[in-house]
Backbone as a chain_set.jsonl record, in Angstrom:
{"seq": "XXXXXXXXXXXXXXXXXXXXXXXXXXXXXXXXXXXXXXXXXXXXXXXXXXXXXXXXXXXXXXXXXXXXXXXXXXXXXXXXXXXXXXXXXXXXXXXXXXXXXXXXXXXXXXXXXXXXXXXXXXXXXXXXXXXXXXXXXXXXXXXXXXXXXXXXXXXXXXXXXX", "coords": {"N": [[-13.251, 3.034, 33.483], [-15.421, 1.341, 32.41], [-15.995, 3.001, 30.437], [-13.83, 2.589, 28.496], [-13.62, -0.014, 28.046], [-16.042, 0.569, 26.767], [-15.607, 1.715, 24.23], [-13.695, 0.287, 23.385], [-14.925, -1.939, 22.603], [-16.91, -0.983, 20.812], [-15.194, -0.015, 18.973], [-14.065, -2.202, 17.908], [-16.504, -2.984, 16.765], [-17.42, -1.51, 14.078], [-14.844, -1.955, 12.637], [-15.368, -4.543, 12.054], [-17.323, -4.377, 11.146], [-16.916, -2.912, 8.932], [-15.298, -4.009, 7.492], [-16.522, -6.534, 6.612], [-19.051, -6.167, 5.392], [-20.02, -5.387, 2.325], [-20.782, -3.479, -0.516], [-21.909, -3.684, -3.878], [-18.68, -4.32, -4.145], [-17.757, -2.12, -2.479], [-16.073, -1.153, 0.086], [-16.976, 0.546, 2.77], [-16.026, 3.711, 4.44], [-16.257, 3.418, 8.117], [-14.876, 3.538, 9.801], [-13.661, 6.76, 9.43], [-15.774, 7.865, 10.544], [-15.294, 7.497, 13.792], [-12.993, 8.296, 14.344], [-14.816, 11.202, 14.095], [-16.312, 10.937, 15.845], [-15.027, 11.06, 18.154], [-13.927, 13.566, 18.582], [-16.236, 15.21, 18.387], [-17.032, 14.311, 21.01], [-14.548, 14.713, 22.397], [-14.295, 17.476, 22.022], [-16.467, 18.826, 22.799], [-17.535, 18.221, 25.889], [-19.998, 16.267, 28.027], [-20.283, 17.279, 30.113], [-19.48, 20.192, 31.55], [-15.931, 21.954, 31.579], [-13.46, 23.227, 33.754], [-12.941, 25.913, 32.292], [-10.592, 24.981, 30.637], [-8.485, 24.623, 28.041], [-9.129, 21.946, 25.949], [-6.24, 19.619, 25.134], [-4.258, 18.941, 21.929], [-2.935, 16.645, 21.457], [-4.096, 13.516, 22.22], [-6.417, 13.108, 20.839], [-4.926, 13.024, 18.206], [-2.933, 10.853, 18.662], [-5.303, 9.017, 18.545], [-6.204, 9.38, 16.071], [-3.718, 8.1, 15.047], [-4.229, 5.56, 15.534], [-6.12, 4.306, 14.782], [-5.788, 5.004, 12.234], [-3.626, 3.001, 11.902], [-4.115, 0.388, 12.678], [-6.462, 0.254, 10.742], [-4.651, 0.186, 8.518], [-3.503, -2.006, 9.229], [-5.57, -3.621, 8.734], [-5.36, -3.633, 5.682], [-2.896, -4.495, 4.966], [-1.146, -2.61, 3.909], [1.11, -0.342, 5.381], [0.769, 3.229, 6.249], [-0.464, 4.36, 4.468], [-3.196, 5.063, 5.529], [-2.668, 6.045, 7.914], [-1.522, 7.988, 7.454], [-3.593, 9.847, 5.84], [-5.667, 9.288, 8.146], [-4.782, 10.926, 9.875], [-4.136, 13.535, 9.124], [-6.709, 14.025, 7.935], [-8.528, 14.382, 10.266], [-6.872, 15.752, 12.13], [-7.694, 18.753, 10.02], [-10.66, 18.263, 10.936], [-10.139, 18.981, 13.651], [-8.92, 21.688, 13.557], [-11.371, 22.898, 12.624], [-13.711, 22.548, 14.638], [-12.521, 23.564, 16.955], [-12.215, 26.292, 15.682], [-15.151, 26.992, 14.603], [-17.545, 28.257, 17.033], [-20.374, 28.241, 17.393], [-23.812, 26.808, 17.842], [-23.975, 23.552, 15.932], [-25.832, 22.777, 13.515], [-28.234, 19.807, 12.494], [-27.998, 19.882, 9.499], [-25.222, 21.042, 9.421], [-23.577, 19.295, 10.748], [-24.117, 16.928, 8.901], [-22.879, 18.325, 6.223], [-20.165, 18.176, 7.159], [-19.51, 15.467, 7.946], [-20.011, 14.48, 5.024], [-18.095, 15.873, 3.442], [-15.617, 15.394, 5.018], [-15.544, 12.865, 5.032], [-14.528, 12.634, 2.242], [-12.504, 13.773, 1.631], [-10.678, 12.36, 3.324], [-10.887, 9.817, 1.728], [-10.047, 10.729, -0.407], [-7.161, 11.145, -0.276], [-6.042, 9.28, 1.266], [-6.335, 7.577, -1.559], [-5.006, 8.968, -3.195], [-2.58, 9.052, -2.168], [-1.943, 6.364, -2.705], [-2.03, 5.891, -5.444], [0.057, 7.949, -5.963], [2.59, 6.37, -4.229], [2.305, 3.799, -4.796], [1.941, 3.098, -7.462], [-0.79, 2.843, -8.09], [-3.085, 1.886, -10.332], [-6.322, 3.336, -12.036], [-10.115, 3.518, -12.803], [-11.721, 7.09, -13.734], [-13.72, 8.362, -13.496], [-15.262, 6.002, -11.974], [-13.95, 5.935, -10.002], [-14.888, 8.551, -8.989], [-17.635, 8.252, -8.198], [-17.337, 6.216, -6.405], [-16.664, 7.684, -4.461], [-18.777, 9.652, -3.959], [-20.53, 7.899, -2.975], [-19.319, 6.834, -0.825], [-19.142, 9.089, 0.745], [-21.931, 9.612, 0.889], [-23.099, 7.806, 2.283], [-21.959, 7.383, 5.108], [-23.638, 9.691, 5.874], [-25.96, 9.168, 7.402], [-25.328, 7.436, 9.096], [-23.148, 9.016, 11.165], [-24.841, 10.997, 12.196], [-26.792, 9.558, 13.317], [-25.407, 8.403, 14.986], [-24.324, 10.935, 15.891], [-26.179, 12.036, 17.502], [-27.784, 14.539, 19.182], [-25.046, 16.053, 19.701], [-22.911, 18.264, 19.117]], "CA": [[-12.904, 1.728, 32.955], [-16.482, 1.039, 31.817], [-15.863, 3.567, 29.007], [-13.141, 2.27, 27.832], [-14.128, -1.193, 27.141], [-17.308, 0.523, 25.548], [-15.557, 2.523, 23.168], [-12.946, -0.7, 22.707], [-16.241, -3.091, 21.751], [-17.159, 0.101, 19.442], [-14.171, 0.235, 17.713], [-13.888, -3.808, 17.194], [-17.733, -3.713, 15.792], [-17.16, -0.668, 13.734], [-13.43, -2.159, 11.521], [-15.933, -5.984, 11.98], [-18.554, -4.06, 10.034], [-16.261, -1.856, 7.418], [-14.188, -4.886, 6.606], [-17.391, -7.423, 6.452], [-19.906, -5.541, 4.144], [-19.449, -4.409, 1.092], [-21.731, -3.214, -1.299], [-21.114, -3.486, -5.226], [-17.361, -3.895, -4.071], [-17.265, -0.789, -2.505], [-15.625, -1.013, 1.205], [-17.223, 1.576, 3.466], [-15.438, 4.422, 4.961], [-16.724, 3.903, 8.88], [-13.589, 4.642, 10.752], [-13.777, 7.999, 9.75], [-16.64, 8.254, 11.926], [-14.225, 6.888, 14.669], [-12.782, 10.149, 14.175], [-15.309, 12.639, 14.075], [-16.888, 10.417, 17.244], [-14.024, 11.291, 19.095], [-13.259, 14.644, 18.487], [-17.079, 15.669, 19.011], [-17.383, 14.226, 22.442], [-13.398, 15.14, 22.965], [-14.058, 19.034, 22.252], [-17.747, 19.047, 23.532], [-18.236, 17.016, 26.794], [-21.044, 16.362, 28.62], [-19.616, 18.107, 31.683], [-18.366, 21.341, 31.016], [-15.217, 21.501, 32.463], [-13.07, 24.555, 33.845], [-12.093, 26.803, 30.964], [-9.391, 24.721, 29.843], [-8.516, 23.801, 26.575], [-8.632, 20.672, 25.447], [-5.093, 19.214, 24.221], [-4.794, 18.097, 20.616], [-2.638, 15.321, 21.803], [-4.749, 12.593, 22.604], [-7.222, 13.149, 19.158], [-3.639, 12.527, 17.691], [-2.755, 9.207, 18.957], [-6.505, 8.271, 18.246], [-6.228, 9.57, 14.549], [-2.7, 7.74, 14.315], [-4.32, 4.059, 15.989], [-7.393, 4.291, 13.859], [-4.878, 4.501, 11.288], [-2.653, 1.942, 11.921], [-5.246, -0.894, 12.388], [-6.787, 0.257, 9.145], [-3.938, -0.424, 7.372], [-2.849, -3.505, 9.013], [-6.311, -5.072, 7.581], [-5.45, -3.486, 4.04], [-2.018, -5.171, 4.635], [0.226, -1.506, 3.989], [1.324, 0.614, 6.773], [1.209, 4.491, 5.743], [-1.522, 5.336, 3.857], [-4.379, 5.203, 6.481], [-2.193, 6.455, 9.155], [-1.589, 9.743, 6.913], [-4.957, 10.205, 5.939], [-6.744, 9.8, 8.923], [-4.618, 12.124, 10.619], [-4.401, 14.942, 8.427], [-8.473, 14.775, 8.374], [-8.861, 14.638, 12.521], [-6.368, 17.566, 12.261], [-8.157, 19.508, 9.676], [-11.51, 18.645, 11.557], [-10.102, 19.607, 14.908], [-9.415, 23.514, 13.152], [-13.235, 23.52, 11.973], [-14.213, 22.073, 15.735], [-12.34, 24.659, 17.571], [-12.882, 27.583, 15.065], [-16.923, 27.284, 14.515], [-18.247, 28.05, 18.5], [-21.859, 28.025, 17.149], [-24.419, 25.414, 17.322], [-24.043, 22.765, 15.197], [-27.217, 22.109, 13.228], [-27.946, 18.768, 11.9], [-27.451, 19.761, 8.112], [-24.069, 21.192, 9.175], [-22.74, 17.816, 10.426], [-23.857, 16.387, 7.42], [-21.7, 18.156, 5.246], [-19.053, 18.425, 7.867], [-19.234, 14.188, 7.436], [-19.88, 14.033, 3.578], [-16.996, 16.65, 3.081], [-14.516, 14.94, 5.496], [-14.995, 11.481, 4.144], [-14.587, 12.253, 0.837], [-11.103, 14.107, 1.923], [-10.276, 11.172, 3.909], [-10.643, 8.982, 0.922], [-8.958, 11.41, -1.457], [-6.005, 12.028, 0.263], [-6.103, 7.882, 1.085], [-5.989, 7.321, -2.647], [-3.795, 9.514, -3.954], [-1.033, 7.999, -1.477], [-2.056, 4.933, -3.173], [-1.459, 5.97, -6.664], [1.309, 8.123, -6.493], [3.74, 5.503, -4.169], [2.2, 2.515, -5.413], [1.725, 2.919, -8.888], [-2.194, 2.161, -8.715], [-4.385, 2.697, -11.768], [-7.696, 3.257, -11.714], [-11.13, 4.965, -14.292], [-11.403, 8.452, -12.659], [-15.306, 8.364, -13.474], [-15.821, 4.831, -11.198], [-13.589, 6.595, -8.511], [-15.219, 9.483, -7.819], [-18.617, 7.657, -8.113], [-17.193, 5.555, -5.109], [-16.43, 8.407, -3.155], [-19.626, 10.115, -3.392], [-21.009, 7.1, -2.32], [-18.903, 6.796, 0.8], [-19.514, 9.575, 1.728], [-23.615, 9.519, 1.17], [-23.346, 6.801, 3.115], [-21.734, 7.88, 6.15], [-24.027, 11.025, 6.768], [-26.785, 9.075, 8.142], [-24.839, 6.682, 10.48], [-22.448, 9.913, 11.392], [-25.603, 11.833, 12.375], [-27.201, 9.111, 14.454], [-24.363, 8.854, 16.642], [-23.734, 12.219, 17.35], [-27.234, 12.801, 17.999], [-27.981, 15.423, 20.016], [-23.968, 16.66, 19.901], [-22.618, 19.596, 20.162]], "C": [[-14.014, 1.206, 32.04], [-16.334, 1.542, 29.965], [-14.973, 3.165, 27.81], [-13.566, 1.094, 26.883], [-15.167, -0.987, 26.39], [-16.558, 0.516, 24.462], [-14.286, 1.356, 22.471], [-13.709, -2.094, 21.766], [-16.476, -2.482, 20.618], [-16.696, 0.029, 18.526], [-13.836, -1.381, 16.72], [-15.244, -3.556, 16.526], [-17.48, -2.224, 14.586], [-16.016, -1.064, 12.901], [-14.066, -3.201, 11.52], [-16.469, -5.002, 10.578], [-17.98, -3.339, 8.788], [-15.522, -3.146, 6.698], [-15.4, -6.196, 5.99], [-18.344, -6.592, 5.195], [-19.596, -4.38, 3.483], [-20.656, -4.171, 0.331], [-21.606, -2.513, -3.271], [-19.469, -3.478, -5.419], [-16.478, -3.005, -3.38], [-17.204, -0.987, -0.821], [-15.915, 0.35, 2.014], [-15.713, 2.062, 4.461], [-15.963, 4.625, 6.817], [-15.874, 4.05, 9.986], [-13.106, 6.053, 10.509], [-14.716, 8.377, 10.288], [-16.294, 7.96, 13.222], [-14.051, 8.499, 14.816], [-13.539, 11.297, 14.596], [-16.205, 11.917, 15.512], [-16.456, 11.121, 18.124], [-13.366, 12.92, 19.143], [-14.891, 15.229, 18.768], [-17.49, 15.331, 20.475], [-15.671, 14.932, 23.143], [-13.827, 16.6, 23.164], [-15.627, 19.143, 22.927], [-18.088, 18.489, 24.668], [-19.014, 17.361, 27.332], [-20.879, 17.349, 29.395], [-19.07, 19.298, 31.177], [-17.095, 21.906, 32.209], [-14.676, 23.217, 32.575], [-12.497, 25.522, 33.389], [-10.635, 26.254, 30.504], [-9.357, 24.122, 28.925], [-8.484, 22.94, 26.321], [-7.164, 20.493, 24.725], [-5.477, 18.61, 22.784], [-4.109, 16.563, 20.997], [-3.214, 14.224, 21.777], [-5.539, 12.349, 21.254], [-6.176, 12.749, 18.653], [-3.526, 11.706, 17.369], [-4.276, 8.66, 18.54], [-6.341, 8.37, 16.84], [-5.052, 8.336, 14.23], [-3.651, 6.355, 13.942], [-5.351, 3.462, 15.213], [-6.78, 3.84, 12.296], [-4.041, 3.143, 10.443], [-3.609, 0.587, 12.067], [-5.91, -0.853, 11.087], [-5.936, -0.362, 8.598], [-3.299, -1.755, 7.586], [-4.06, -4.434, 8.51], [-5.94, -4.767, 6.118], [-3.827, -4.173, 3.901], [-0.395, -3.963, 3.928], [0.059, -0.907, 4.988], [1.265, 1.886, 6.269], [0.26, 5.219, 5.608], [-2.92, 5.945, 4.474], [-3.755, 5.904, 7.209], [-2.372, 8.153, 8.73], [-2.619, 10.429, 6.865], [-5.777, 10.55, 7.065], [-6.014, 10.616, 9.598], [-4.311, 13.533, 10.125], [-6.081, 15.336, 8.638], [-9.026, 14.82, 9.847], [-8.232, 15.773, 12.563], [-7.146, 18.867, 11.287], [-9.712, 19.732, 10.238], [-11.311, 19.241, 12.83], [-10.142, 21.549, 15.133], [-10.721, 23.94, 13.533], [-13.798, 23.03, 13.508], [-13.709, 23.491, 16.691], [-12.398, 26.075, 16.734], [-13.878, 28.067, 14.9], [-17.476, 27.469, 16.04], [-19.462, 28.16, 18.188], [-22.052, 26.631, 17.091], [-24.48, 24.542, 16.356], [-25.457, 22.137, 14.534], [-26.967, 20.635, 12.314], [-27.519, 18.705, 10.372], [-25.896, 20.14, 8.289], [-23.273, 19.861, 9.641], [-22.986, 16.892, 9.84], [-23.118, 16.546, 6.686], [-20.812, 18.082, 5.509], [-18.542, 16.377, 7.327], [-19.184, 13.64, 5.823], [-18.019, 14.878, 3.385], [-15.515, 16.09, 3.629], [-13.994, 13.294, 5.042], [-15.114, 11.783, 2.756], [-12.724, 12.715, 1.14], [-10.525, 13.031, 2.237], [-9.679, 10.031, 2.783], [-9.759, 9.698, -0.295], [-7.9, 11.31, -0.907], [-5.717, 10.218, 0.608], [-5.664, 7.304, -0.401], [-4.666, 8.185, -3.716], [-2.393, 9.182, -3.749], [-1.13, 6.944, -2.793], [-1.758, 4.615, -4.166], [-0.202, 6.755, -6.688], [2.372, 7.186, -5.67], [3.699, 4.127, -4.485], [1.968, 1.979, -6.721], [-0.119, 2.234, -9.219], [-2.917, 2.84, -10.021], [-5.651, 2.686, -11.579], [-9.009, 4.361, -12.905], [-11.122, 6.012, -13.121], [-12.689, 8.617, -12.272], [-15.865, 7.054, -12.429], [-15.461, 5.602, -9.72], [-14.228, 7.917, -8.068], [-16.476, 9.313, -7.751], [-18.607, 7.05, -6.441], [-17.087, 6.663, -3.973], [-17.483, 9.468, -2.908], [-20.623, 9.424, -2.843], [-20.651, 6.374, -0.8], [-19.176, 8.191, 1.518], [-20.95, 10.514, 1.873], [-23.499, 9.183, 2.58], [-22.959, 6.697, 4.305], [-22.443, 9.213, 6.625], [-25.187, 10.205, 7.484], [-26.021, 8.288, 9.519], [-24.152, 8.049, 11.65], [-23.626, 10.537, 12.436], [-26.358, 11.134, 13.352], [-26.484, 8.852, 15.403], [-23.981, 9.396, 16.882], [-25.017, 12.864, 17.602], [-27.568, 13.622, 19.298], [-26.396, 16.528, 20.422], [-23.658, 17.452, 18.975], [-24.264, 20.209, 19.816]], "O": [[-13.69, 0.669, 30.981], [-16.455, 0.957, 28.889], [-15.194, 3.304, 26.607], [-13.778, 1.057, 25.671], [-15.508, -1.78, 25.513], [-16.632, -0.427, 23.673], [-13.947, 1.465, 21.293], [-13.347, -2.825, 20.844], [-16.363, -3.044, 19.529], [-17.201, -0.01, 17.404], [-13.544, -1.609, 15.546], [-15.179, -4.027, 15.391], [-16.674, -3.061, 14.182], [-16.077, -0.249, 11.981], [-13.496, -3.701, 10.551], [-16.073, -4.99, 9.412], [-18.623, -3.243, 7.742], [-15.249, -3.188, 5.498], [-15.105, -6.76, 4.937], [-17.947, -6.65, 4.031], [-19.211, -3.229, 3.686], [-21.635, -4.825, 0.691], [-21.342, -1.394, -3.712], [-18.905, -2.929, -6.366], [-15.252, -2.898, -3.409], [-18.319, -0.987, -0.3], [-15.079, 1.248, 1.902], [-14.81, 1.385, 4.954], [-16.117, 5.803, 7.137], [-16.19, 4.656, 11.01], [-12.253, 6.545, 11.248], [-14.59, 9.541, 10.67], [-17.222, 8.232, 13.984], [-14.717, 9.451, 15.224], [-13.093, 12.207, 15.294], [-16.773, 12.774, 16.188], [-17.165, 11.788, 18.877], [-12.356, 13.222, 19.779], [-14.765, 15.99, 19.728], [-18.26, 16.083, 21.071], [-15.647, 15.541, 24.212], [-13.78, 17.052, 24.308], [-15.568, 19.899, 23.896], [-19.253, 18.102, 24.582], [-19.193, 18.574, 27.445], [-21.511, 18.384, 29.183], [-18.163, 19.271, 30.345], [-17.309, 22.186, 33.388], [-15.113, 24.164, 31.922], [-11.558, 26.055, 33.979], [-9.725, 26.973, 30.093], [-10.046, 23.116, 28.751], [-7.288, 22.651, 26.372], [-6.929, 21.216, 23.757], [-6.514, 18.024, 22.471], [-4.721, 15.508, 20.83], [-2.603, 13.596, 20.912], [-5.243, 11.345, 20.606], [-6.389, 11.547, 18.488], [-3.761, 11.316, 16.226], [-4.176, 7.514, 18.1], [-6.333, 7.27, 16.287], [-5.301, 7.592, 13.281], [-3.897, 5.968, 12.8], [-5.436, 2.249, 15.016], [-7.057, 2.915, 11.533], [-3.899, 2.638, 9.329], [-3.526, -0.199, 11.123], [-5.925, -1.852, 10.369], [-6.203, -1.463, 8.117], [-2.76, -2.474, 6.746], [-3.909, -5.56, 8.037], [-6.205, -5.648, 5.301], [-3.466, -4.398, 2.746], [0.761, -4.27, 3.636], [-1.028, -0.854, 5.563], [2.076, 1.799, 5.347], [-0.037, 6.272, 6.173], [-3.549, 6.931, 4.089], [-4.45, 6.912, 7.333], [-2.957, 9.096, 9.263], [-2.808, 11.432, 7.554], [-6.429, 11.587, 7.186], [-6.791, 11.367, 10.188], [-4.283, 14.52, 10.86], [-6.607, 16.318, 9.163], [-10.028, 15.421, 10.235], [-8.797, 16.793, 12.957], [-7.182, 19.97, 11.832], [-10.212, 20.856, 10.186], [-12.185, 20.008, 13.234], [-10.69, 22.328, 15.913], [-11.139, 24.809, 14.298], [-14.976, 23.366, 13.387], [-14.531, 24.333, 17.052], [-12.703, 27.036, 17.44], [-14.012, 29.291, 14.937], [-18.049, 26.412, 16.306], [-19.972, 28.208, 19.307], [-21.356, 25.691, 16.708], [-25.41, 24.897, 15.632], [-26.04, 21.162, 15.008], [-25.962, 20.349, 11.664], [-26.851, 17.767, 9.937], [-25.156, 19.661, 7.43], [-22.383, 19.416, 8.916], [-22.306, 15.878, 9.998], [-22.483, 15.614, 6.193], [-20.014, 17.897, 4.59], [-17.588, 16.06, 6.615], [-18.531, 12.671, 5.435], [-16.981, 14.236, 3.225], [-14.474, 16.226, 2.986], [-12.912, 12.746, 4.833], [-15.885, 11.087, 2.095], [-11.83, 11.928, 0.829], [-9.736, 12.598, 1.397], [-8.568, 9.5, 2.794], [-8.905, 9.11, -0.958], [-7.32, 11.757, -1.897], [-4.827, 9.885, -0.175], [-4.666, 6.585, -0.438], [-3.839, 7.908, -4.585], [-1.44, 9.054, -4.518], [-0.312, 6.911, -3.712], [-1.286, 3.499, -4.385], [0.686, 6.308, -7.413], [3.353, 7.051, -6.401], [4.666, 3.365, -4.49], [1.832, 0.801, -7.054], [-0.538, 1.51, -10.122], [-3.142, 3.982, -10.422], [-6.079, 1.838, -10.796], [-8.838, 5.424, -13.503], [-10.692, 5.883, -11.974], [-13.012, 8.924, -11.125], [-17.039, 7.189, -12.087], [-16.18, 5.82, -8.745], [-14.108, 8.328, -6.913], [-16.949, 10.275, -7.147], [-19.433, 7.264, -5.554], [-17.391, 6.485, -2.794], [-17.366, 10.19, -1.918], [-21.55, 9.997, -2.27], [-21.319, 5.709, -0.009], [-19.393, 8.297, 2.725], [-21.162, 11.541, 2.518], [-23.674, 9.826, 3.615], [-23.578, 5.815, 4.9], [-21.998, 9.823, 7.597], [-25.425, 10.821, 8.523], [-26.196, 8.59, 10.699], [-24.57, 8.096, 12.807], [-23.263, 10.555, 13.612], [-26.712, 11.81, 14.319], [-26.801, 9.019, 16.581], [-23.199, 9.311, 17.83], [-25.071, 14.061, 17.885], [-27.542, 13.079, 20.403], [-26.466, 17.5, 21.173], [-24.213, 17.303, 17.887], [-24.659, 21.25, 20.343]]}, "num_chains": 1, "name": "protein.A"}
């Protein structure tokens, strides 16, 4: 029960802090660390448990809900939901396919590489069913800046994981 309400305080300061500071305009990406939170303590736990697989199930419903609160602050339903669960499913592959140690430069790029997907695959919804426009040179400026900017936070909270 304890855990829960942590990881429910977590998740409220965590969509407080992505929706509150901005920087030059530019709305951080830190619910995809939601994500890769939850899928490194899901497939790695403390405890090692009795050779059974983890379900994807559960990562699922977390990818959808992560989703779906995203987009009810951006005010559409869809485009978050898709996104973040295509990238929880394509990290869950690279989680259960790599069984080596994880060194800290590899979940760096594992976090630069997934939030930039995240946000690609986010925007492209965005322009092809909504008709957005946008320079191509500002946008992919923004998205190597989201996802700078998520390798250090990313990296201090999965310190010491897997």
């Amino acid at each position: 029960m304890k855990s829960l309400i942590k990881l429910a305080i977590f998740i409220f300061v965590i969509f407080f802090v992505e929706q509150v500071f901005t920087l030059n305009n530019i709305n951080f990406n830190f619910s995809f660390l939601l994500i890769y939170l939850f899928v490194i303590h899901y497939f790695f736990p403390e405890i090692e448990q009795k050779k059974i697989a983890p379900s994807e199930t559960l990562p699922v419903f977390f990818f959808v809900l992560v989703g779906l609160i995203e987009d009810l602050f951006q005010g559409v339903i869809g485009p978050s939901i898709i996104s973040k669960t295509i990238t929880g499913a394509l990290l869950i592959i690279v989680v259960k396919q790599l069984f080596f140690h994880w060194t800290e430069l590899f979940k760096a790029l594992i976090i630069f590489i997934f939030t930039i997907t995240d946000e690609l695959i986010y925007s492209l919804i965005i322009i092809y069913f909504f008709n957005f426009d946008m320079e191509y040179i500002s946008f992919f400026k923004v998205l190597l800046i989201k996802g700078l900017f998520n390798i250090p936070f990313g990296l201090i909270l999965s310190w010491k994981k897997p």
